[in-house]
PDB file of C-alpha atoms in Angstrom:
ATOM      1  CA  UNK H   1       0.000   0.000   0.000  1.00  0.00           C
ATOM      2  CA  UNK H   2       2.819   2.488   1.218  1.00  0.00           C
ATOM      3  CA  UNK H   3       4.311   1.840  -2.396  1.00  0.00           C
ATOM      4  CA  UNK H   4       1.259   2.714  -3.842  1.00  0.00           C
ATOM      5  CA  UNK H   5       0.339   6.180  -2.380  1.00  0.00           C
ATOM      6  CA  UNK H   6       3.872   7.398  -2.785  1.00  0.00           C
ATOM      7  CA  UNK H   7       4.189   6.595  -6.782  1.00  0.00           C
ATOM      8  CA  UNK H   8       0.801   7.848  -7.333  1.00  0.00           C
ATOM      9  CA  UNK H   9       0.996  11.160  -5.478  1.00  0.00           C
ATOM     10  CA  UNK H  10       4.025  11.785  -7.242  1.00  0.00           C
ATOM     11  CA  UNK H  11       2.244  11.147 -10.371  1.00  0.00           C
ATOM     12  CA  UNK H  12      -0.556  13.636  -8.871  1.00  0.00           C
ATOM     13  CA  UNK H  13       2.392  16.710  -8.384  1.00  0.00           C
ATOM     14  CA  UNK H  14       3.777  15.941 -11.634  1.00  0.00           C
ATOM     15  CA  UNK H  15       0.636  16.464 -13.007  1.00  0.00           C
ATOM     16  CA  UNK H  16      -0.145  19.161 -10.851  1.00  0.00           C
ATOM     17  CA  UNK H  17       2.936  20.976 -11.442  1.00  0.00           C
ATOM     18  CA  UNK H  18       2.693  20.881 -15.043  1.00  0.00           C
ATOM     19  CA  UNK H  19      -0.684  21.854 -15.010  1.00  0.00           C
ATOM     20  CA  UNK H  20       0.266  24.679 -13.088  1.00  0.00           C
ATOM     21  CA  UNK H  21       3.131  25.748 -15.407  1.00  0.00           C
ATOM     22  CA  UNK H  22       0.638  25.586 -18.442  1.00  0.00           C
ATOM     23  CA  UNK H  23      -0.948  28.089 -16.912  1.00  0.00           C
ATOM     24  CA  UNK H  24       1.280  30.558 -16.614  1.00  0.00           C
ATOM     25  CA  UNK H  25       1.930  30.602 -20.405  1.00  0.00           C
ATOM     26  CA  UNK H  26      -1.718  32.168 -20.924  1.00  0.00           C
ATOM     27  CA  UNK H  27      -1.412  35.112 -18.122  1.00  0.00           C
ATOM     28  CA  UNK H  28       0.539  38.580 -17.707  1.00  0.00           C
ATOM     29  CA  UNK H  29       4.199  38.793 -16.360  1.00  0.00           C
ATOM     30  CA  UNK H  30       3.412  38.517 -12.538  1.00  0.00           C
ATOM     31  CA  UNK H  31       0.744  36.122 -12.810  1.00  0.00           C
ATOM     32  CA  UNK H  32       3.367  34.038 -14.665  1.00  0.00           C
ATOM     33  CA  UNK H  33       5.980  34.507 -12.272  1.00  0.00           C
ATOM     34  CA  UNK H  34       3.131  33.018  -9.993  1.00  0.00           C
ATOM     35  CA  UNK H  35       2.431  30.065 -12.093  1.00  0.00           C
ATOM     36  CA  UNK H  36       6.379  28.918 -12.072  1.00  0.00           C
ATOM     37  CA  UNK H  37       6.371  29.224  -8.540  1.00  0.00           C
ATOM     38  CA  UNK H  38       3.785  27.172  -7.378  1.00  0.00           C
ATOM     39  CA  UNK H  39       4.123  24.884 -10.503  1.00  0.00           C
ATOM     40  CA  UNK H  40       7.874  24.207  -9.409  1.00  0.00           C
ATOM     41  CA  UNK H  41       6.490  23.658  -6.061  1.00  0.00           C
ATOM     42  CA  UNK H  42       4.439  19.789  -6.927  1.00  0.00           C
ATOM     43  CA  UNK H  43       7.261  19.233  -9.195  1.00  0.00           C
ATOM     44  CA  UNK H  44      10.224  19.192  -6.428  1.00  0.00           C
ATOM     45  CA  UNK H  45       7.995  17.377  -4.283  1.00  0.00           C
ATOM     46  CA  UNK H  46       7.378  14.783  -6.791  1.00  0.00           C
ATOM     47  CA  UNK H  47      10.664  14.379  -7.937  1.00  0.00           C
ATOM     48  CA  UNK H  48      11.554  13.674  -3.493  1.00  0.00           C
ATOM     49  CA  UNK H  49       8.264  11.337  -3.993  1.00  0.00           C
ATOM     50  CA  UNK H  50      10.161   9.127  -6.582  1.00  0.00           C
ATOM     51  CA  UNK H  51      13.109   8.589  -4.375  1.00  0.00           C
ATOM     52  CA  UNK H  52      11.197   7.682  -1.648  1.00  0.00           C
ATOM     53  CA  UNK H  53       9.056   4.806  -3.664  1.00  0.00           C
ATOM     54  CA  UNK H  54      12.222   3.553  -4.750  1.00  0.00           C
ATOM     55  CA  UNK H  55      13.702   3.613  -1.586  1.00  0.00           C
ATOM     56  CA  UNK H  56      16.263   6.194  -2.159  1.00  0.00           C
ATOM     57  CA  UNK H  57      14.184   8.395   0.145  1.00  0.00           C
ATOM     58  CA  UNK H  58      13.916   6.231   3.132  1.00  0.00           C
ATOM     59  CA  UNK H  59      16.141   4.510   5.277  1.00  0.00           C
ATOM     60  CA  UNK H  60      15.910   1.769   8.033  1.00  0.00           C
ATOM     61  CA  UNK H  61      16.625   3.529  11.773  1.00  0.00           C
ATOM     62  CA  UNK H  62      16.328   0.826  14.838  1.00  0.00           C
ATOM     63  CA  UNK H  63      12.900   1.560  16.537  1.00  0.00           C
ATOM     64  CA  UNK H  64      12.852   2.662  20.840  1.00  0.00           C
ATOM     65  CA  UNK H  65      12.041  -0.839  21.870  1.00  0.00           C
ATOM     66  CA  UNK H  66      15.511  -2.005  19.698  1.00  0.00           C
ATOM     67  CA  UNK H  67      17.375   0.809  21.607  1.00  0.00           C
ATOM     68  CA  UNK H  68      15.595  -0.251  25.204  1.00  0.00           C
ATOM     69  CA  UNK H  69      17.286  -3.781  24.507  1.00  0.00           C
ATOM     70  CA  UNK H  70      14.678  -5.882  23.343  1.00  0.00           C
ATOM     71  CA  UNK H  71      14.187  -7.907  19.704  1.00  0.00           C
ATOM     72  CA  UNK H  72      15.881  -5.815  16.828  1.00  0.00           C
ATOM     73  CA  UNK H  73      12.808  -4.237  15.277  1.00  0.00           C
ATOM     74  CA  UNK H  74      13.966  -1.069  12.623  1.00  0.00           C
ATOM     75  CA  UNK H  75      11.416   1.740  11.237  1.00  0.00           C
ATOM     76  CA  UNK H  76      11.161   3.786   7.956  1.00  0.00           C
ATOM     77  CA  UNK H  77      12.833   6.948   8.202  1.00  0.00           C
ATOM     78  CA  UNK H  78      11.935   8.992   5.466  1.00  0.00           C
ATOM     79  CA  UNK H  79      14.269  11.221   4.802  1.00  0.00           C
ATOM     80  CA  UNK H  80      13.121  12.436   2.200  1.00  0.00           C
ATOM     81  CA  UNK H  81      10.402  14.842   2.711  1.00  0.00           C
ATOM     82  CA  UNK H  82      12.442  16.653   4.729  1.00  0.00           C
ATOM     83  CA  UNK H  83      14.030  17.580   1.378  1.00  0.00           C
ATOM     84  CA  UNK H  84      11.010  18.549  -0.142  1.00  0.00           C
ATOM     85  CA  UNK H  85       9.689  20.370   2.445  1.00  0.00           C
ATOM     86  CA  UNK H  86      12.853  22.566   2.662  1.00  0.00           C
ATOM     87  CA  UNK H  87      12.527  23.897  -0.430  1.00  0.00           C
ATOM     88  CA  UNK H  88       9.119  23.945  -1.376  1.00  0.00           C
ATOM     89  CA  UNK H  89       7.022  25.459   2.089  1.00  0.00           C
ATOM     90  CA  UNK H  90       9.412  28.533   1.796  1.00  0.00           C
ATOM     91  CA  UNK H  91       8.399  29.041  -1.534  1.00  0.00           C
ATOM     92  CA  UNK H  92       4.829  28.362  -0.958  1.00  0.00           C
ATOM     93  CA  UNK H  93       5.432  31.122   1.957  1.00  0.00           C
ATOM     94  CA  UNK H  94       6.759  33.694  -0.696  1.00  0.00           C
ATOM     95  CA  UNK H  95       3.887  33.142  -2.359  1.00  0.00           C
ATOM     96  CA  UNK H  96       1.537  33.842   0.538  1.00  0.00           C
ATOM     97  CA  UNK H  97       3.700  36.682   1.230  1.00  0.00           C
ATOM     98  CA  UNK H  98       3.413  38.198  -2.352  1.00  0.00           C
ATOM     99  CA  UNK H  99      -0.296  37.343  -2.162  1.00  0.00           C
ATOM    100  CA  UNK H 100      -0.466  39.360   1.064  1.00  0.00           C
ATOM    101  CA  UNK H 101       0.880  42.387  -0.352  1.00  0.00           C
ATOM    102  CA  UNK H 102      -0.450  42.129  -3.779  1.00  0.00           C
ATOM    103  CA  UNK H 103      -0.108  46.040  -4.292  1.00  0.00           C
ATOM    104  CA  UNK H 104       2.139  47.612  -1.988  1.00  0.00           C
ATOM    105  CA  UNK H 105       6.089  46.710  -0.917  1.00  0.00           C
ATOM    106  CA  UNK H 106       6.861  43.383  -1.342  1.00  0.00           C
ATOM    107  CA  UNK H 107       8.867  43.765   2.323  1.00  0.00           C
ATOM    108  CA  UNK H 108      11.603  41.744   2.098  1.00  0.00           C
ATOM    109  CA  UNK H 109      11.930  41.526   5.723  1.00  0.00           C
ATOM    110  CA  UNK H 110       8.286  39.697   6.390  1.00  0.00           C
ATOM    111  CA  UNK H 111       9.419  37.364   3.847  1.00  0.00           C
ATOM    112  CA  UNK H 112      13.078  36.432   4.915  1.00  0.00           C
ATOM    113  CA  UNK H 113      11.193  36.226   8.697  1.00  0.00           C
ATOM    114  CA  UNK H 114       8.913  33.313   6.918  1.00  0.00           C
ATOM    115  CA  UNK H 115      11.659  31.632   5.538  1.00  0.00           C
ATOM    116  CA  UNK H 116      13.732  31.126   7.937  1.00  0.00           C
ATOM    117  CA  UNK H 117      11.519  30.199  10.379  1.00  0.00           C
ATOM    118  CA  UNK H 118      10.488  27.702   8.535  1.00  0.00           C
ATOM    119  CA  UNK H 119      13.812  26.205   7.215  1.00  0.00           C
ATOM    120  CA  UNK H 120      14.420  26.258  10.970  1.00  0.00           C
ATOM    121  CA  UNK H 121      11.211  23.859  10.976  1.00  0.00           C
ATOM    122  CA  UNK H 122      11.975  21.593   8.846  1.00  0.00           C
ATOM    123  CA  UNK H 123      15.606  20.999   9.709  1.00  0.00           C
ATOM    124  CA  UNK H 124      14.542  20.273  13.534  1.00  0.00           C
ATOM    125  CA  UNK H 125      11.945  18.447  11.965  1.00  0.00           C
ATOM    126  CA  UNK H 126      14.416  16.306  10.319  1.00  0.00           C
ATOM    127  CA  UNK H 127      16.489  15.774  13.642  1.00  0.00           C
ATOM    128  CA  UNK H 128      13.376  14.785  14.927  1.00  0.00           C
ATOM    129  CA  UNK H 129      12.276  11.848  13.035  1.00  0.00           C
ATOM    130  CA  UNK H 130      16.257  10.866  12.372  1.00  0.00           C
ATOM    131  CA  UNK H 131      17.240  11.065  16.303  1.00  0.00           C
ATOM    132  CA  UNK H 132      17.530   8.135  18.363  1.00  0.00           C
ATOM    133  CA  UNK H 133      17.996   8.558  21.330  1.00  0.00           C
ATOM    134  CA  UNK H 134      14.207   9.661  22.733  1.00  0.00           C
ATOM    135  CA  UNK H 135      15.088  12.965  24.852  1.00  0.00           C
ATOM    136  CA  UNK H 136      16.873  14.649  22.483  1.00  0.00           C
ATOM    137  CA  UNK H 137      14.222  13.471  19.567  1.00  0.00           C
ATOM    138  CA  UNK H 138      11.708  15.416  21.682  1.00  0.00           C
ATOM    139  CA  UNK H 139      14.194  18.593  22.266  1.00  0.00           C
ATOM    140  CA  UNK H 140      13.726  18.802  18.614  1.00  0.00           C
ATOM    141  CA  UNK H 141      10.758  18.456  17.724  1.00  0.00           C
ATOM    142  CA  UNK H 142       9.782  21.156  20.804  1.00  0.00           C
ATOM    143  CA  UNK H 143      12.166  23.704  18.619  1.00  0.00           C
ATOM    144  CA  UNK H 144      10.523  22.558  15.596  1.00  0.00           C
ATOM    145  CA  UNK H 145       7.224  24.003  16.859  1.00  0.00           C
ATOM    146  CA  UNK H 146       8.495  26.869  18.510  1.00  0.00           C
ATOM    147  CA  UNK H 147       9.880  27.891  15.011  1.00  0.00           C
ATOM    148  CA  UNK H 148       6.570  26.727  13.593  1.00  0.00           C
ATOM    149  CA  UNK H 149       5.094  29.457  15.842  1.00  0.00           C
ATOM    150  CA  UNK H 150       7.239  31.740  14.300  1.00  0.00           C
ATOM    151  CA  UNK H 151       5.921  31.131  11.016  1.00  0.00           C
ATOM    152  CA  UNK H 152       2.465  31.652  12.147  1.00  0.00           C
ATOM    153  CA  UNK H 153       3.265  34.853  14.062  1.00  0.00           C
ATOM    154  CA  UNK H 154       4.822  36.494  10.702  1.00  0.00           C
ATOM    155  CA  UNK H 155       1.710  35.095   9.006  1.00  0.00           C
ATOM    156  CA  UNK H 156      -1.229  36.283  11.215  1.00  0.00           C
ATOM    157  CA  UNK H 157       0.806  39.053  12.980  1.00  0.00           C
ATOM    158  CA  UNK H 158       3.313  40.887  10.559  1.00  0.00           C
ATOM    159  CA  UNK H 159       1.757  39.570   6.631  1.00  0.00           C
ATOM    160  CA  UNK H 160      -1.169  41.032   8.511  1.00  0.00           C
ATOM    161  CA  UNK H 161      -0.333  44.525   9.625  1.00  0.00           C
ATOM    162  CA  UNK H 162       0.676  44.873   5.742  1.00  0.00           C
ATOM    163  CA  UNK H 163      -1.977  43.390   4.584  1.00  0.00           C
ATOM    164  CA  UNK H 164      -4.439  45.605   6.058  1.00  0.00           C
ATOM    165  CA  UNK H 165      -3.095  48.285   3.996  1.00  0.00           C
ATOM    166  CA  UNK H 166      -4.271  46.392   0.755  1.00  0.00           C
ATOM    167  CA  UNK H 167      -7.802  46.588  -1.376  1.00  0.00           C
ATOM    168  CA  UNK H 168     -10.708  44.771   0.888  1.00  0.00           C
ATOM    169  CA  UNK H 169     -10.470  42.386  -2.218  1.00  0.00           C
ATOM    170  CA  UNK H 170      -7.045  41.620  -1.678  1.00  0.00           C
ATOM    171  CA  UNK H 171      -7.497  41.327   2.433  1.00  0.00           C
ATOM    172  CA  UNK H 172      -9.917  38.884   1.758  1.00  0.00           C
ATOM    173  CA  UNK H 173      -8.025  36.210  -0.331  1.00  0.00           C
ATOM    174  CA  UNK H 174      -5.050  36.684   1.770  1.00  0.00           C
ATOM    175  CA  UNK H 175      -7.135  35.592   5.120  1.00  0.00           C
ATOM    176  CA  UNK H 176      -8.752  32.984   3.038  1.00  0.00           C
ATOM    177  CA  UNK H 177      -5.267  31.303   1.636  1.00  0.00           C
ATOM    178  CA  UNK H 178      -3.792  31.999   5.182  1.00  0.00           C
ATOM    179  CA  UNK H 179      -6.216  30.334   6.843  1.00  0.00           C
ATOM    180  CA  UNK H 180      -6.337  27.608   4.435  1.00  0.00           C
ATOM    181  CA  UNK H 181      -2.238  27.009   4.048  1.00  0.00           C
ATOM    182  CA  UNK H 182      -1.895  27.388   8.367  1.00  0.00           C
ATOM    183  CA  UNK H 183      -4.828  24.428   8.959  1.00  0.00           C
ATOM    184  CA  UNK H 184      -3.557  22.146   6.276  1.00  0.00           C
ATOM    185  CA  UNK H 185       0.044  22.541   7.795  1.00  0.00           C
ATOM    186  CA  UNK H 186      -1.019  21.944  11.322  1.00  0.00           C
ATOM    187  CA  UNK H 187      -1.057  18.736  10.056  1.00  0.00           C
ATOM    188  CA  UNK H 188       1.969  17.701   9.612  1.00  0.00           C
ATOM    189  CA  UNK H 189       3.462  18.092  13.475  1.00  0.00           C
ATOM    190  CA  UNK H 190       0.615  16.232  14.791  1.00  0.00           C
ATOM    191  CA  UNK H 191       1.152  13.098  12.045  1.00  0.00           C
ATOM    192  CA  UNK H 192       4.754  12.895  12.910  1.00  0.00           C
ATOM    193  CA  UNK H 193       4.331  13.132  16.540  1.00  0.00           C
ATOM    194  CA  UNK H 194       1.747   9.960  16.624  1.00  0.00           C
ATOM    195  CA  UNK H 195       3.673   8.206  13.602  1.00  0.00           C
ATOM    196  CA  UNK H 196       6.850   5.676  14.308  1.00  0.00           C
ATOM    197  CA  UNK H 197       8.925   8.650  14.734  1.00  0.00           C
ATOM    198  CA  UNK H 198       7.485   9.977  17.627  1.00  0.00           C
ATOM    199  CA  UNK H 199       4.975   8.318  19.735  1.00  0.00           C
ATOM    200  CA  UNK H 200       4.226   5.102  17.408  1.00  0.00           C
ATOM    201  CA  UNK H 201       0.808   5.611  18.198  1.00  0.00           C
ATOM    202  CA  UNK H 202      -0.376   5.558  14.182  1.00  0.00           C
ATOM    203  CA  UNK H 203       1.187   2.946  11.499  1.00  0.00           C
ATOM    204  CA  UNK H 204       3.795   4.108   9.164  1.00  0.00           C
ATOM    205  CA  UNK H 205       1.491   3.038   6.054  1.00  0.00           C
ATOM    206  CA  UNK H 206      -1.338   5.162   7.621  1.00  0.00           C
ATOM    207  CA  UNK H 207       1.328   8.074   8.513  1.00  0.00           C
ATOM    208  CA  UNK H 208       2.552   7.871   4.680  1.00  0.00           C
ATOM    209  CA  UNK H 209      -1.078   8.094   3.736  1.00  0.00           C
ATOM    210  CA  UNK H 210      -1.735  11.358   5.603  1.00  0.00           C
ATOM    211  CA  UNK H 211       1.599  12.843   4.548  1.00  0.00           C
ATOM    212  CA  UNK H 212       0.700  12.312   1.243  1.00  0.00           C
ATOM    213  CA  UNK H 213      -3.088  13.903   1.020  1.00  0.00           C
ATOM    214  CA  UNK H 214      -1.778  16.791   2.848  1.00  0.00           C
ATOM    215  CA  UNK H 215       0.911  17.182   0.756  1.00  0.00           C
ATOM    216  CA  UNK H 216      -1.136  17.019  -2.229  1.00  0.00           C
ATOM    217  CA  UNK H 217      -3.569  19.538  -1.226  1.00  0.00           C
ATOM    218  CA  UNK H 218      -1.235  21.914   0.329  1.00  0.00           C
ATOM    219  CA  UNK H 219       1.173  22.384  -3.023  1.00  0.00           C
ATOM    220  CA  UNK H 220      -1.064  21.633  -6.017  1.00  0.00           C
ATOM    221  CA  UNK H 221      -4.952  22.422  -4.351  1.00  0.00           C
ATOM    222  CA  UNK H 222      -3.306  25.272  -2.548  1.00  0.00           C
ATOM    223  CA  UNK H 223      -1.655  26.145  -5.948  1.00  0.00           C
ATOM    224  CA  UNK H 224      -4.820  26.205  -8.031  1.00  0.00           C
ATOM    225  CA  UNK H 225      -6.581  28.295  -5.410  1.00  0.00           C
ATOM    226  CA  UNK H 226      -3.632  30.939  -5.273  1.00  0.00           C
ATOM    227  CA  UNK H 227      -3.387  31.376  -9.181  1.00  0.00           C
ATOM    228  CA  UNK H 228      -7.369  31.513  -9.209  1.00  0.00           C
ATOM    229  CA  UNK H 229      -6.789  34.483  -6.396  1.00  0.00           C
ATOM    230  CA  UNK H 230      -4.302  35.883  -8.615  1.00  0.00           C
ATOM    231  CA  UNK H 231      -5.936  36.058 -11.671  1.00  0.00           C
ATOM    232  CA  UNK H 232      -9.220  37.972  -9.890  1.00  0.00           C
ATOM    233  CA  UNK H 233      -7.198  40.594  -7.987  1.00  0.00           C
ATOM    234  CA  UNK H 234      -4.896  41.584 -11.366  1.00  0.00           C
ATOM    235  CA  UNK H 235      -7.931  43.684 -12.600  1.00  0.00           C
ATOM    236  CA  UNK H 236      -8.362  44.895  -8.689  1.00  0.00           C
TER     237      UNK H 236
END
């Protein structure tokens, strides 16, 4: 089954991703720039998708109960989404960012804030799921949310502010692509922290699974909604 969902969601960015570059081809200069960036997006993310159905992704780390002395058991560390994810949620945050102040300064600031909170995420995110020894695997994945914070609080705090200075039009999508980009990633910390990585509490097939719909709807559903939101506020 894990097979499975990870060939055919990478079939579902490709697809995506192209889809999304098409796009671009039929729209003005910043709506294109748009269309590249959140068609590159599925396309990274399929590409890391590949590797990890062919096991180039994943490797075998000993589980707690192998560390605590009993029978060697070993679980699937995928590795590999932690390379997506550091390149595509930054550039899925630019394009929040840009979204946020459609008109105004694009303020670099806000947008180097996102960033690199949220490399700063995914790399304790990474030590997370490949530490094992238990305290410090928790240690990390405590600074992974604290830095996840920090994405939210440049988000719904500082994007915000700026924001408000925008068309009502533009306010509006922003909130809405917010709101839908910050519940979809929410997410992901609570699926790693039940999943063999953390607490074991959820199977790694059903942990794949969830991964994978998020992932799905986060780069290429978010994608279609932020080029739809695009297109309406060029003629704002």
């Amino acid at each position: 089954m894990t097979l499975t969902v990870l060939w055919l969601t990478a079939l579902i960015m490709f697809a995506g991703g192209t889809a999304l570059l098409v796009l671009g081809k039929r729209r003005a200069e910043t709506e294109g720039v748009m269309s590249l960036a959140h068609g590159i997006v599925p396309i990274i993310a399929g590409c890391l998708y590949v590797a990890m159905a062919t096991g180039q992704g994943a490797m075998l780390l000993p589980t707690d109960a192998t560390l605590a002395g009993a029978a060697s058991t070993t679980r699937i560390f995928w590795f590999g989404r932690y390379i997506d994810w550091v390149f595509t949620t930054p550039l899925l945050l630019v394009g929040l960012g840009f979204l946020g102040m459609f008109r105004g300064r694009k303020r670099g600031d806000l947008l180097l804030g996102a960033v690199s909170a949220d490399v700063i995420m995914v790399i304790t995110a990474f030590a997370f799921s490949a530490s094992e020894n238990i305290a410090s695997r928790w240690i990390w994945f405590l600074l992974s949310c604290i830095a996840f914070l920090g994405v939210y609080y440049v988000i719904w705090v500082s994007q915000l502010e700026a924001n408000r200075l925008e068309h009502p039009e533009v306010q509006s999508a922003y909130i809405r692509s917010a709101t839908i980009l910050s519940v979809l990633w929410m997410v992901y910390p609570i699926i790693l922290a039940l999943s063999p990585d953390g607490l074991g509490i959820v199977s790694d097939s059903a942990s794949v699974l969830v991964i994978a719909v998020t992932d799905v709807l986060a780069k290429v559903g978010f994608g279609f909604i932020s080029l739809s939101d695009d297109r309406k506020l060029a003629s704002v």
